[in-house]
Amino acid sequence: MSQPFQRQCTVPAPRQPDERLHEWWVDNPWKIVANGKSLSGFERNRVFLNDDGDRFFEISAITGADSQGDGRGVVATDFNGDGRQDLIVRQAGGGPVLLFENRFAQAHWLRLSLRGTKSNRMGLGARIEAVSGKHRVIRELYPKGGFKAQGSSSVHIGLAKHKQLDRLTVTWPSGLKQEWLEVEADQHLLLVEGQSEPQRFNR
């Protein structure tokens, strides 16, 4: 397989592939699937559903996300603004990017963006604790990255049936701890280090 610098480029094989050794050559990696080949050996992508932190269910086929296009990186993010985490899959073949919309039942959520003043501007390393009744979620702001993938610098918090948080606490990298009470769900907030009032993003 070649690795051209742009999608229209083709590179001829340096020699005739040896079929006895199951060798093959594709002159452009974007044509791998069209040529009936796969770097992943046609292994399908897998999707697992977390059941309240106790176990996982394999739901690949029913979600339609079980592509065999040689997925290389995945990012969970809300790309359509409905409060549910969707999936963006980066592939080496079968099309460069696949988008999978989350169509599970709507639940409550909160999205947070941080802006540091004494800490770094993006608030990287901040610890976030969200409490509503017995429901407690802890996040740390470290955008997750993978091969050809980079996660969002905002933080998504799933709230299930809770319409508001009893308490939201942010511990900034500078050591400053801030707390907000009775925060409404289903909104995107900007929290600025040292400011007492969150700013709401319009959807």
PDB file of C-alpha atoms in Angstrom:
ATOM      1  CA  MET A   1       0.000   0.000   0.000  1.00  0.00           C
ATOM      2  CA  SER A   2       1.229   3.474  -0.792  1.00  0.00           C
ATOM      3  CA  GLN A   3       0.898   6.513   1.449  1.00  0.00           C
ATOM      4  CA  PRO A   4       0.462   9.491  -0.916  1.00  0.00           C
ATOM      5  CA  PHE A   5       0.387  13.047   0.385  1.00  0.00           C
ATOM      6  CA  GLN A   6      -3.016  13.812  -1.117  1.00  0.00           C
ATOM      7  CA  ARG A   7      -6.052  11.799  -2.194  1.00  0.00           C
ATOM      8  CA  GLN A   8      -5.521  12.073  -5.963  1.00  0.00           C
ATOM      9  CA  CYS A   9      -1.944  10.795  -5.808  1.00  0.00           C
ATOM     10  CA  THR A  10      -1.126   7.237  -6.870  1.00  0.00           C
ATOM     11  CA  VAL A  11       2.062   5.290  -6.358  1.00  0.00           C
ATOM     12  CA  PRO A  12       2.852   2.202  -8.455  1.00  0.00           C
ATOM     13  CA  ALA A  13       3.966  -1.001  -6.749  1.00  0.00           C
ATOM     14  CA  PRO A  14       7.781  -1.259  -6.471  1.00  0.00           C
ATOM     15  CA  ARG A  15       7.505  -4.869  -7.663  1.00  0.00           C
ATOM     16  CA  GLN A  16       4.871  -7.432  -8.510  1.00  0.00           C
ATOM     17  CA  PRO A  17       3.105  -8.617  -5.292  1.00  0.00           C
ATOM     18  CA  ASP A  18       3.683 -12.291  -4.502  1.00  0.00           C
ATOM     19  CA  GLU A  19       0.237 -13.882  -4.331  1.00  0.00           C
ATOM     20  CA  ARG A  20       1.707 -17.037  -2.752  1.00  0.00           C
ATOM     21  CA  LEU A  21       2.552 -14.859   0.283  1.00  0.00           C
ATOM     22  CA  HIS A  22      -0.856 -13.124   0.136  1.00  0.00           C
ATOM     23  CA  GLU A  23       0.825  -9.842  -0.729  1.00  0.00           C
ATOM     24  CA  TRP A  24      -1.215  -7.058  -2.296  1.00  0.00           C
ATOM     25  CA  TRP A  25      -0.760  -3.445  -3.337  1.00  0.00           C
ATOM     26  CA  VAL A  26      -3.161  -0.521  -3.564  1.00  0.00           C
ATOM     27  CA  ASP A  27      -1.796   2.578  -5.251  1.00  0.00           C
ATOM     28  CA  ASN A  28      -3.888   4.915  -3.078  1.00  0.00           C
ATOM     29  CA  PRO A  29      -5.024   4.082   0.497  1.00  0.00           C
ATOM     30  CA  TRP A  30      -8.381   5.807  -0.055  1.00  0.00           C
ATOM     31  CA  LYS A  31      -9.181   3.016  -2.553  1.00  0.00           C
ATOM     32  CA  ILE A  32      -8.499   0.124  -0.168  1.00  0.00           C
ATOM     33  CA  VAL A  33     -12.139  -0.886   0.357  1.00  0.00           C
ATOM     34  CA  ALA A  34     -13.061  -0.275  -3.310  1.00  0.00           C
ATOM     35  CA  ASN A  35     -10.316  -2.758  -4.212  1.00  0.00           C
ATOM     36  CA  GLY A  36     -11.760  -5.352  -1.839  1.00  0.00           C
ATOM     37  CA  LYS A  37      -8.924  -5.013   0.682  1.00  0.00           C
ATOM     38  CA  SER A  38      -8.732  -4.047   4.366  1.00  0.00           C
ATOM     39  CA  LEU A  39      -5.775  -3.290   6.619  1.00  0.00           C
ATOM     40  CA  SER A  40      -7.806  -4.507   9.574  1.00  0.00           C
ATOM     41  CA  GLY A  41      -8.515  -7.886   8.011  1.00  0.00           C
ATOM     42  CA  PHE A  42     -12.210  -6.910   7.771  1.00  0.00           C
ATOM     43  CA  GLU A  43     -12.536  -6.836  11.561  1.00  0.00           C
ATOM     44  CA  ARG A  44     -15.658  -4.861  12.426  1.00  0.00           C
ATOM     45  CA  ASN A  45     -15.595  -1.932  14.848  1.00  0.00           C
ATOM     46  CA  ARG A  46     -17.047  -2.587  18.298  1.00  0.00           C
ATOM     47  CA  VAL A  47     -19.353  -0.464  20.446  1.00  0.00           C
ATOM     48  CA  PHE A  48     -19.935  -1.190  24.136  1.00  0.00           C
ATOM     49  CA  LEU A  49     -22.708   0.274  26.315  1.00  0.00           C
ATOM     50  CA  ASN A  50     -21.797   1.036  29.933  1.00  0.00           C
ATOM     51  CA  ASP A  51     -24.496  -0.220  32.301  1.00  0.00           C
ATOM     52  CA  ASP A  52     -24.202   2.134  35.295  1.00  0.00           C
ATOM     53  CA  GLY A  53     -20.495   1.397  35.708  1.00  0.00           C
ATOM     54  CA  ASP A  54     -21.058  -2.287  36.567  1.00  0.00           C
ATOM     55  CA  ARG A  55     -20.857  -4.042  33.197  1.00  0.00           C
ATOM     56  CA  PHE A  56     -20.779  -3.474  29.457  1.00  0.00           C
ATOM     57  CA  PHE A  57     -23.062  -4.689  26.682  1.00  0.00           C
ATOM     58  CA  GLU A  58     -21.747  -5.244  23.143  1.00  0.00           C
ATOM     59  CA  ILE A  59     -24.176  -3.308  20.891  1.00  0.00           C
ATOM     60  CA  SER A  60     -22.138  -2.926  17.706  1.00  0.00           C
ATOM     61  CA  ALA A  61     -24.567  -4.433  15.198  1.00  0.00           C
ATOM     62  CA  ILE A  62     -27.725  -2.733  16.443  1.00  0.00           C
ATOM     63  CA  THR A  63     -26.075   0.716  16.399  1.00  0.00           C
ATOM     64  CA  GLY A  64     -24.861   0.407  12.821  1.00  0.00           C
ATOM     65  CA  ALA A  65     -21.416   1.548  13.974  1.00  0.00           C
ATOM     66  CA  ASP A  66     -19.790  -1.828  13.293  1.00  0.00           C
ATOM     67  CA  SER A  67     -18.044  -0.646  10.140  1.00  0.00           C
ATOM     68  CA  GLN A  68     -15.266  -2.754   8.635  1.00  0.00           C
ATOM     69  CA  GLY A  69     -13.572   0.310   7.130  1.00  0.00           C
ATOM     70  CA  ASP A  70     -10.429   0.039   9.271  1.00  0.00           C
ATOM     71  CA  GLY A  71     -11.232   2.581  12.000  1.00  0.00           C
ATOM     72  CA  ARG A  72      -8.144   4.229  13.499  1.00  0.00           C
ATOM     73  CA  GLY A  73      -9.446   6.873  15.910  1.00  0.00           C
ATOM     74  CA  VAL A  74     -12.726   7.775  17.619  1.00  0.00           C
ATOM     75  CA  VAL A  75     -13.981  10.871  19.419  1.00  0.00           C
ATOM     76  CA  ALA A  76     -17.185  11.165  21.459  1.00  0.00           C
ATOM     77  CA  THR A  77     -18.687  14.641  21.121  1.00  0.00           C
ATOM     78  CA  ASP A  78     -22.087  16.290  20.744  1.00  0.00           C
ATOM     79  CA  PHE A  79     -21.767  17.472  17.139  1.00  0.00           C
ATOM     80  CA  ASN A  80     -25.471  18.323  16.645  1.00  0.00           C
ATOM     81  CA  GLY A  81     -26.066  20.148  19.947  1.00  0.00           C
ATOM     82  CA  ASP A  82     -28.832  17.926  21.356  1.00  0.00           C
ATOM     83  CA  GLY A  83     -26.971  17.036  24.563  1.00  0.00           C
ATOM     84  CA  ARG A  84     -26.152  13.457  23.538  1.00  0.00           C
ATOM     85  CA  GLN A  85     -22.630  12.277  22.828  1.00  0.00           C
ATOM     86  CA  ASP A  86     -22.221  11.252  19.184  1.00  0.00           C
ATOM     87  CA  LEU A  87     -19.247   9.433  17.639  1.00  0.00           C
ATOM     88  CA  ILE A  88     -16.773  10.591  15.006  1.00  0.00           C
ATOM     89  CA  VAL A  89     -14.657   7.746  13.594  1.00  0.00           C
ATOM     90  CA  ARG A  90     -11.470   8.362  11.599  1.00  0.00           C
ATOM     91  CA  GLN A  91     -10.666   5.617   9.111  1.00  0.00           C
ATOM     92  CA  ALA A  92      -7.796   4.535   6.898  1.00  0.00           C
ATOM     93  CA  GLY A  93     -10.157   3.048   4.343  1.00  0.00           C
ATOM     94  CA  GLY A  94     -13.848   3.034   3.496  1.00  0.00           C
ATOM     95  CA  GLY A  95     -14.122   6.815   3.618  1.00  0.00           C
ATOM     96  CA  PRO A  96     -11.941   9.033   5.822  1.00  0.00           C
ATOM     97  CA  VAL A  97     -14.578   9.996   8.423  1.00  0.00           C
ATOM     98  CA  LEU A  98     -17.808   8.407   9.666  1.00  0.00           C
ATOM     99  CA  LEU A  99     -20.348  10.244  11.848  1.00  0.00           C
ATOM    100  CA  PHE A 100     -22.694   8.285  14.112  1.00  0.00           C
ATOM    101  CA  GLU A 101     -25.616  10.188  15.636  1.00  0.00           C
ATOM    102  CA  ASN A 102     -26.666   9.195  19.146  1.00  0.00           C
ATOM    103  CA  ARG A 103     -30.349   8.251  19.021  1.00  0.00           C
ATOM    104  CA  PHE A 104     -30.723   6.811  22.498  1.00  0.00           C
ATOM    105  CA  ALA A 105     -33.564   8.197  24.620  1.00  0.00           C
ATOM    106  CA  GLN A 106     -33.022  11.836  25.588  1.00  0.00           C
ATOM    107  CA  ALA A 107     -31.754  12.397  29.135  1.00  0.00           C
ATOM    108  CA  HIS A 108     -30.566  15.445  31.044  1.00  0.00           C
ATOM    109  CA  TRP A 109     -27.025  16.729  30.635  1.00  0.00           C
ATOM    110  CA  LEU A 110     -24.650  19.609  31.273  1.00  0.00           C
ATOM    111  CA  ARG A 111     -21.767  20.822  29.126  1.00  0.00           C
ATOM    112  CA  LEU A 112     -18.981  22.897  30.639  1.00  0.00           C
ATOM    113  CA  SER A 113     -16.231  24.973  29.089  1.00  0.00           C
ATOM    114  CA  LEU A 114     -13.525  26.360  31.370  1.00  0.00           C
ATOM    115  CA  ARG A 115     -11.411  29.476  31.067  1.00  0.00           C
ATOM    116  CA  GLY A 116      -8.496  29.848  33.422  1.00  0.00           C
ATOM    117  CA  THR A 117      -7.128  33.186  34.623  1.00  0.00           C
ATOM    118  CA  LYS A 118      -4.491  32.214  37.178  1.00  0.00           C
ATOM    119  CA  SER A 119      -4.469  28.684  35.755  1.00  0.00           C
ATOM    120  CA  ASN A 120      -3.787  27.898  32.087  1.00  0.00           C
ATOM    121  CA  ARG A 121      -6.358  29.513  29.793  1.00  0.00           C
ATOM    122  CA  MET A 122      -8.176  26.269  28.897  1.00  0.00           C
ATOM    123  CA  GLY A 123      -8.316  25.057  32.487  1.00  0.00           C
ATOM    124  CA  LEU A 124      -6.516  21.835  31.573  1.00  0.00           C
ATOM    125  CA  GLY A 125      -6.103  19.669  34.649  1.00  0.00           C
ATOM    126  CA  ALA A 126      -9.171  21.062  36.457  1.00  0.00           C
ATOM    127  CA  ARG A 127     -11.220  18.615  38.534  1.00  0.00           C
ATOM    128  CA  ILE A 128     -15.005  18.824  38.242  1.00  0.00           C
ATOM    129  CA  GLU A 129     -17.481  17.250  40.639  1.00  0.00           C
ATOM    130  CA  ALA A 130     -21.211  17.264  39.880  1.00  0.00           C
ATOM    131  CA  VAL A 131     -23.671  16.057  42.530  1.00  0.00           C
ATOM    132  CA  SER A 132     -27.428  15.632  42.278  1.00  0.00           C
ATOM    133  CA  GLY A 133     -28.986  13.510  44.996  1.00  0.00           C
ATOM    134  CA  LYS A 134     -27.086  10.224  45.036  1.00  0.00           C
ATOM    135  CA  HIS A 135     -25.866  10.818  41.473  1.00  0.00           C
ATOM    136  CA  ARG A 136     -22.205  11.887  41.550  1.00  0.00           C
ATOM    137  CA  VAL A 137     -19.987  12.441  38.518  1.00  0.00           C
ATOM    138  CA  ILE A 138     -16.296  13.355  38.599  1.00  0.00           C
ATOM    139  CA  ARG A 139     -14.416  14.551  35.524  1.00  0.00           C
ATOM    140  CA  GLU A 140     -10.927  15.871  34.946  1.00  0.00           C
ATOM    141  CA  LEU A 141     -10.313  18.179  32.017  1.00  0.00           C
ATOM    142  CA  TYR A 142      -7.775  16.334  29.888  1.00  0.00           C
ATOM    143  CA  PRO A 143      -8.966  16.277  26.261  1.00  0.00           C
ATOM    144  CA  LYS A 144      -8.567  12.697  25.154  1.00  0.00           C
ATOM    145  CA  GLY A 145      -6.587  12.040  22.038  1.00  0.00           C
ATOM    146  CA  GLY A 146      -5.858   9.047  19.877  1.00  0.00           C
ATOM    147  CA  PHE A 147      -4.403   8.207  16.502  1.00  0.00           C
ATOM    148  CA  LYS A 148      -5.627  10.962  14.161  1.00  0.00           C
ATOM    149  CA  ALA A 149      -8.219  12.044  16.748  1.00  0.00           C
ATOM    150  CA  GLN A 150      -8.476  14.766  19.383  1.00  0.00           C
ATOM    151  CA  GLY A 151     -11.314  15.156  21.869  1.00  0.00           C
ATOM    152  CA  SER A 152     -13.134  18.349  22.790  1.00  0.00           C
ATOM    153  CA  SER A 153     -11.810  20.663  25.499  1.00  0.00           C
ATOM    154  CA  SER A 154     -15.334  20.984  26.932  1.00  0.00           C
ATOM    155  CA  VAL A 155     -16.670  18.558  29.532  1.00  0.00           C
ATOM    156  CA  HIS A 156     -19.912  16.605  29.063  1.00  0.00           C
ATOM    157  CA  ILE A 157     -21.758  15.427  32.183  1.00  0.00           C
ATOM    158  CA  GLY A 158     -24.667  13.020  31.871  1.00  0.00           C
ATOM    159  CA  LEU A 159     -27.366  13.665  34.480  1.00  0.00           C
ATOM    160  CA  ALA A 160     -29.878  10.907  33.632  1.00  0.00           C
ATOM    161  CA  LYS A 161     -33.280  11.981  35.072  1.00  0.00           C
ATOM    162  CA  HIS A 162     -31.974  14.901  37.160  1.00  0.00           C
ATOM    163  CA  LYS A 163     -33.176  18.332  36.006  1.00  0.00           C
ATOM    164  CA  GLN A 164     -30.547  20.182  38.003  1.00  0.00           C
ATOM    165  CA  LEU A 165     -27.346  19.728  39.963  1.00  0.00           C
ATOM    166  CA  ASP A 166     -27.431  20.188  43.708  1.00  0.00           C
ATOM    167  CA  ARG A 167     -23.781  21.166  43.648  1.00  0.00           C
ATOM    168  CA  LEU A 168     -21.109  21.783  41.020  1.00  0.00           C
ATOM    169  CA  THR A 169     -17.517  22.090  42.227  1.00  0.00           C
ATOM    170  CA  VAL A 170     -14.463  22.981  40.155  1.00  0.00           C
ATOM    171  CA  THR A 171     -10.942  22.700  41.543  1.00  0.00           C
ATOM    172  CA  TRP A 172      -8.662  24.676  39.241  1.00  0.00           C
ATOM    173  CA  PRO A 173      -4.998  23.809  38.586  1.00  0.00           C
ATOM    174  CA  SER A 174      -4.060  26.937  40.586  1.00  0.00           C
ATOM    175  CA  GLY A 175      -5.665  25.356  43.666  1.00  0.00           C
ATOM    176  CA  LEU A 176      -8.716  27.656  43.668  1.00  0.00           C
ATOM    177  CA  LYS A 177     -11.946  25.810  44.454  1.00  0.00           C
ATOM    178  CA  GLN A 178     -15.285  27.213  43.309  1.00  0.00           C
ATOM    179  CA  GLU A 179     -18.775  25.919  44.016  1.00  0.00           C
ATOM    180  CA  TRP A 180     -22.150  26.584  42.402  1.00  0.00           C
ATOM    181  CA  LEU A 181     -25.493  25.415  43.808  1.00  0.00           C
ATOM    182  CA  GLU A 182     -28.728  24.435  42.044  1.00  0.00           C
ATOM    183  CA  VAL A 183     -27.334  24.502  38.511  1.00  0.00           C
ATOM    184  CA  GLU A 184     -29.979  23.814  35.873  1.00  0.00           C
ATOM    185  CA  ALA A 185     -29.413  20.933  33.454  1.00  0.00           C
ATOM    186  CA  ASP A 186     -29.546  20.938  29.655  1.00  0.00           C
ATOM    187  CA  GLN A 187     -27.285  23.904  28.989  1.00  0.00           C
ATOM    188  CA  HIS A 188     -23.722  24.776  27.991  1.00  0.00           C
ATOM    189  CA  LEU A 189     -21.927  26.956  30.527  1.00  0.00           C
ATOM    190  CA  LEU A 190     -18.644  28.832  30.479  1.00  0.00           C
ATOM    191  CA  LEU A 191     -16.957  28.870  33.882  1.00  0.00           C
ATOM    192  CA  VAL A 192     -14.278  31.534  34.290  1.00  0.00           C
ATOM    193  CA  GLU A 193     -11.769  31.053  37.078  1.00  0.00           C
ATOM    194  CA  GLY A 194     -12.526  33.491  39.896  1.00  0.00           C
ATOM    195  CA  GLN A 195     -15.900  34.643  38.532  1.00  0.00           C
ATOM    196  CA  SER A 196     -18.951  33.782  40.581  1.00  0.00           C
ATOM    197  CA  GLU A 197     -21.533  33.740  37.764  1.00  0.00           C
ATOM    198  CA  PRO A 198     -21.368  31.193  34.927  1.00  0.00           C
ATOM    199  CA  GLN A 199     -21.966  32.424  31.395  1.00  0.00           C
ATOM    200  CA  ARG A 200     -24.495  30.559  29.294  1.00  0.00           C
ATOM    201  CA  PHE A 201     -23.882  29.769  25.631  1.00  0.00           C
ATOM    202  CA  ASN A 202     -26.870  30.243  23.347  1.00  0.00           C
ATOM    203  CA  ARG A 203     -27.716  27.086  21.403  1.00  0.00           C
TER     204      ARG A 203
END
